[in-house]
Short mmCIF file of the C-alpha atoms (twelve columns), coordinates in Angstrom:
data_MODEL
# 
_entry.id   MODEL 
# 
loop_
_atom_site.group_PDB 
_atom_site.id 
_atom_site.type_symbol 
_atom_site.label_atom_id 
_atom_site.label_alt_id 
_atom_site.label_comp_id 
_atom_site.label_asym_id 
_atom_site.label_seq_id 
_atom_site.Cartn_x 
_atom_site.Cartn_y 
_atom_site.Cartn_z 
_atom_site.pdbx_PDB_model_num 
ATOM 1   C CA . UNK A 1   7.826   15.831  9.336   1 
ATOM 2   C CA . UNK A 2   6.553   12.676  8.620   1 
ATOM 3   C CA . UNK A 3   4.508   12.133  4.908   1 
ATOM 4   C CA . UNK A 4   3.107   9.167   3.007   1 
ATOM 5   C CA . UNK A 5   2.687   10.395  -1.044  1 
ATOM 6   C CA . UNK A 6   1.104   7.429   -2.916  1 
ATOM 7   C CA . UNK A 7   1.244   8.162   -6.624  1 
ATOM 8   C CA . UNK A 8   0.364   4.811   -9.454  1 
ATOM 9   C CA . UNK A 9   -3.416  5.216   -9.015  1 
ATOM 10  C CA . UNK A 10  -5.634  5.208   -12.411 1 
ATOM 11  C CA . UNK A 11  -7.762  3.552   -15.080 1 
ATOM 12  C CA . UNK A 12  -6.812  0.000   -16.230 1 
ATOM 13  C CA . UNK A 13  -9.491  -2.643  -17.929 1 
ATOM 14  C CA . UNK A 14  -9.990  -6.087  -15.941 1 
ATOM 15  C CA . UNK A 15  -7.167  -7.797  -16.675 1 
ATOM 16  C CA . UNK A 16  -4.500  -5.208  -16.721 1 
ATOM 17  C CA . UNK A 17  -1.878  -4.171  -14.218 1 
ATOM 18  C CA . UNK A 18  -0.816  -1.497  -12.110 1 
ATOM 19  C CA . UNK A 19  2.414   -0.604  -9.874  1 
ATOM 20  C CA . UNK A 20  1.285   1.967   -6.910  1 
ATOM 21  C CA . UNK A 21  4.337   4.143   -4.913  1 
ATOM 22  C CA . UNK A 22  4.305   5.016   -2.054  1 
ATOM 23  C CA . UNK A 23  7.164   7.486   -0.986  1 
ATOM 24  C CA . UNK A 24  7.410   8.222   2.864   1 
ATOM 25  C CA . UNK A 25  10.163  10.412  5.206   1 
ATOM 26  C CA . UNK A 26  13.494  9.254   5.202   1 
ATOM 27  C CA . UNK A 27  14.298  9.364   9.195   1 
ATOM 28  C CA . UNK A 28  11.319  6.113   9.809   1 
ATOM 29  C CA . UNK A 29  10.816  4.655   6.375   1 
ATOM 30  C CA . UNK A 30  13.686  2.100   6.785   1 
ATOM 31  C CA . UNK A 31  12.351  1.602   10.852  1 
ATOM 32  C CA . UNK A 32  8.902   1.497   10.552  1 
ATOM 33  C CA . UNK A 33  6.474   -1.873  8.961   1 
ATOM 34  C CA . UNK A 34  4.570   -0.828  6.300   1 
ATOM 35  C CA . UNK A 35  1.442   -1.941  4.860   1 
ATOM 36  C CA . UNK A 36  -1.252  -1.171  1.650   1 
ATOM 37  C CA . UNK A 37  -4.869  -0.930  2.982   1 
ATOM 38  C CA . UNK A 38  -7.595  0.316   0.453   1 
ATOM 39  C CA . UNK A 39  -11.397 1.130   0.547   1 
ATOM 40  C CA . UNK A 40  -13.731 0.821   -1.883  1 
ATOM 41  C CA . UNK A 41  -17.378 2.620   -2.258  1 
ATOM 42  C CA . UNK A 42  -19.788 1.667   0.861   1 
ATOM 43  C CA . UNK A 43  -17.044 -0.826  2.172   1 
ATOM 44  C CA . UNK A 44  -14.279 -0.639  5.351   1 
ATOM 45  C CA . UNK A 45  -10.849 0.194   4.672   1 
ATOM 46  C CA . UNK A 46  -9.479  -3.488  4.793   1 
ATOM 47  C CA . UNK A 47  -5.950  -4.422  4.698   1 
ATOM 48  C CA . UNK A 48  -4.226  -5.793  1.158   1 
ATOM 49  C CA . UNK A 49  -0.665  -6.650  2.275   1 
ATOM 50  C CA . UNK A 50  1.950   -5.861  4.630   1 
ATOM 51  C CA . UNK A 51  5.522   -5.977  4.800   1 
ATOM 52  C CA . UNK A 52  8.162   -5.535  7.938   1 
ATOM 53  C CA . UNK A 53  10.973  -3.098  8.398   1 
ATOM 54  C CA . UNK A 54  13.570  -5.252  6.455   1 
ATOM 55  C CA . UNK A 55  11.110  -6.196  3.833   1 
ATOM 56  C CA . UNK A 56  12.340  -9.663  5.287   1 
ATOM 57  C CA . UNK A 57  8.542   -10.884 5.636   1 
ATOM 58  C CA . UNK A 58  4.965   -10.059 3.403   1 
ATOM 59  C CA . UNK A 59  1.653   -10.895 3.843   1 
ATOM 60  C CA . UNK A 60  -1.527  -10.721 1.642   1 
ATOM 61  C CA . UNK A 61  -5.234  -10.872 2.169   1 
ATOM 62  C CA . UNK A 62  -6.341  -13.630 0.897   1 
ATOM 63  C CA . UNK A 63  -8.295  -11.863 -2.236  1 
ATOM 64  C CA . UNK A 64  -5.353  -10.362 -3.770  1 
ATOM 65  C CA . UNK A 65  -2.923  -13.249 -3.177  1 
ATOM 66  C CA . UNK A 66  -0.602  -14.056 -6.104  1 
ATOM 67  C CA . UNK A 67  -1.977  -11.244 -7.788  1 
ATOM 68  C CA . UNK A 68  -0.408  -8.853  -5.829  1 
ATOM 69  C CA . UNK A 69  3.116   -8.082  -4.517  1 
ATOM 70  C CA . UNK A 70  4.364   -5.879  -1.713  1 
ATOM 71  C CA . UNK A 71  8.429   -4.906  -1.609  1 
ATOM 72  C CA . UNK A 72  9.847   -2.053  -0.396  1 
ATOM 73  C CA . UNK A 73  13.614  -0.230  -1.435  1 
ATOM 74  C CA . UNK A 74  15.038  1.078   2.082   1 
ATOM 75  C CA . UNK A 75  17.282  2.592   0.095   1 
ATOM 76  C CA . UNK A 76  15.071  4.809   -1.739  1 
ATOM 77  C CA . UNK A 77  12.296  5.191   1.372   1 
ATOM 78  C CA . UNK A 78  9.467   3.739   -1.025  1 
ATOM 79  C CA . UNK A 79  7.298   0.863   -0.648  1 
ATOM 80  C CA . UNK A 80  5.347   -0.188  -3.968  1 
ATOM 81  C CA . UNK A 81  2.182   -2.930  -5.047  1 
ATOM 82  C CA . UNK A 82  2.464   -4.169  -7.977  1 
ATOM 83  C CA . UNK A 83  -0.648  -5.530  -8.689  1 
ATOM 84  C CA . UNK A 84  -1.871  -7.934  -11.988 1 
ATOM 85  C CA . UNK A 85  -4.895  -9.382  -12.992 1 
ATOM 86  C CA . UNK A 86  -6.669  -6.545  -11.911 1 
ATOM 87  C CA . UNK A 87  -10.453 -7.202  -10.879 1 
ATOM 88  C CA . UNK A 88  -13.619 -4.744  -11.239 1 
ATOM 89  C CA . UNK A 89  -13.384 -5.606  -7.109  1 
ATOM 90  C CA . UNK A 90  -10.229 -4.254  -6.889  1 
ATOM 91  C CA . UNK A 91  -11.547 -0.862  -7.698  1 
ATOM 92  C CA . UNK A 92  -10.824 1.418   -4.390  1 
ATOM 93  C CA . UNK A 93  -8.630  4.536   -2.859  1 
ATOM 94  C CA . UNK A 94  -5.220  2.630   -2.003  1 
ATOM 95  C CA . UNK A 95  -3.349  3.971   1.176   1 
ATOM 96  C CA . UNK A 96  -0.258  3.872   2.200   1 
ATOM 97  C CA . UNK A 97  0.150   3.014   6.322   1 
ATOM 98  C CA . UNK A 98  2.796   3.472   8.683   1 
ATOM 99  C CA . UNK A 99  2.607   2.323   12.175  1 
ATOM 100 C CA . UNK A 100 4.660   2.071   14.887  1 
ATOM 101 C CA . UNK A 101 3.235   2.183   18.462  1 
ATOM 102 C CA . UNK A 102 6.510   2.780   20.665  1 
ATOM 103 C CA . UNK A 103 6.935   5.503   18.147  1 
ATOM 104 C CA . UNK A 104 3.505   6.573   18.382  1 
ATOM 105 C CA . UNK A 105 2.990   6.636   14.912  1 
ATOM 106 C CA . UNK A 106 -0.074  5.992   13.056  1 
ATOM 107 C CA . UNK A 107 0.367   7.986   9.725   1 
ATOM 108 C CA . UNK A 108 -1.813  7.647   6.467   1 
ATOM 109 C CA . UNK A 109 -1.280  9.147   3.024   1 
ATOM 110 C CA . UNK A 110 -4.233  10.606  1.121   1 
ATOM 111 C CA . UNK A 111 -4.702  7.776   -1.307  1 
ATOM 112 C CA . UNK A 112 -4.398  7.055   -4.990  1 
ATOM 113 C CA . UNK A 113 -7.689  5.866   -6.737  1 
ATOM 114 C CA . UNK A 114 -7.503  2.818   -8.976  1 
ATOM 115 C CA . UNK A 115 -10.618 1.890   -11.027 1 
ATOM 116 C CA . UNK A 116 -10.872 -0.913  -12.847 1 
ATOM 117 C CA . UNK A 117 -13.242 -1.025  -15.481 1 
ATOM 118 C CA . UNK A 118 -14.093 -1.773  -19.002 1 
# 
């Protein structure tokens, strides 16, 4: 069956960093583009960064940009954010998203929650 796990979530100060997981089935990790969305209180789910199948190409919304970094280990069938200079803005539930539409996949994980706060 096909399951996202994200695990990295918790407290950091402003400042600090962070490296979310995000561990997904072995039979479409290494086929599938993946990409980090997260929602914070009152606000849409909006899309942090993406990466493709390979891990060949990455892209960032522009508020994280070179903060944050998207890769992914094929190998392993886990994508990870590391993300630095965390913001109080940054605070949010971080997802993990798979989506493929010839597959007909559209699969979320249940989120890790990273707060950042002094």
């Amino acid at each position: 069956q096909v399951q996202l796990v994200e695990s990295g979530g918790g407290l950091v100060q402003p400042g600090g960093s962070l490296r979310l997981s995000c561990a997904a089935s072995a039979f479409i990790f290494s086929f599938t583009p993946m990409s980090w969305y997260r929602q914070a209180p009152g606000k849409e789910r909006e899309l942090v960064a993406s990466i493709t199948s390979s891990g060949g190409s990455t892209n960032y919304a522009d508020s994280v940009k070179g903060r944050f970094t998207i890769s992914r280990d094929n190998a392993r069938n886990t994508m990870y954010l590391q993300m630095n200079s965390l913001k109080p803005e940054d605070t949010a539930v971080y997802y993990c998203h798979a989506y493929r539409t010839d597959w007909g996949l559209d699969k979320w994980g249940q989120g890790t929650l990273v707060t950042v706060s002094s």
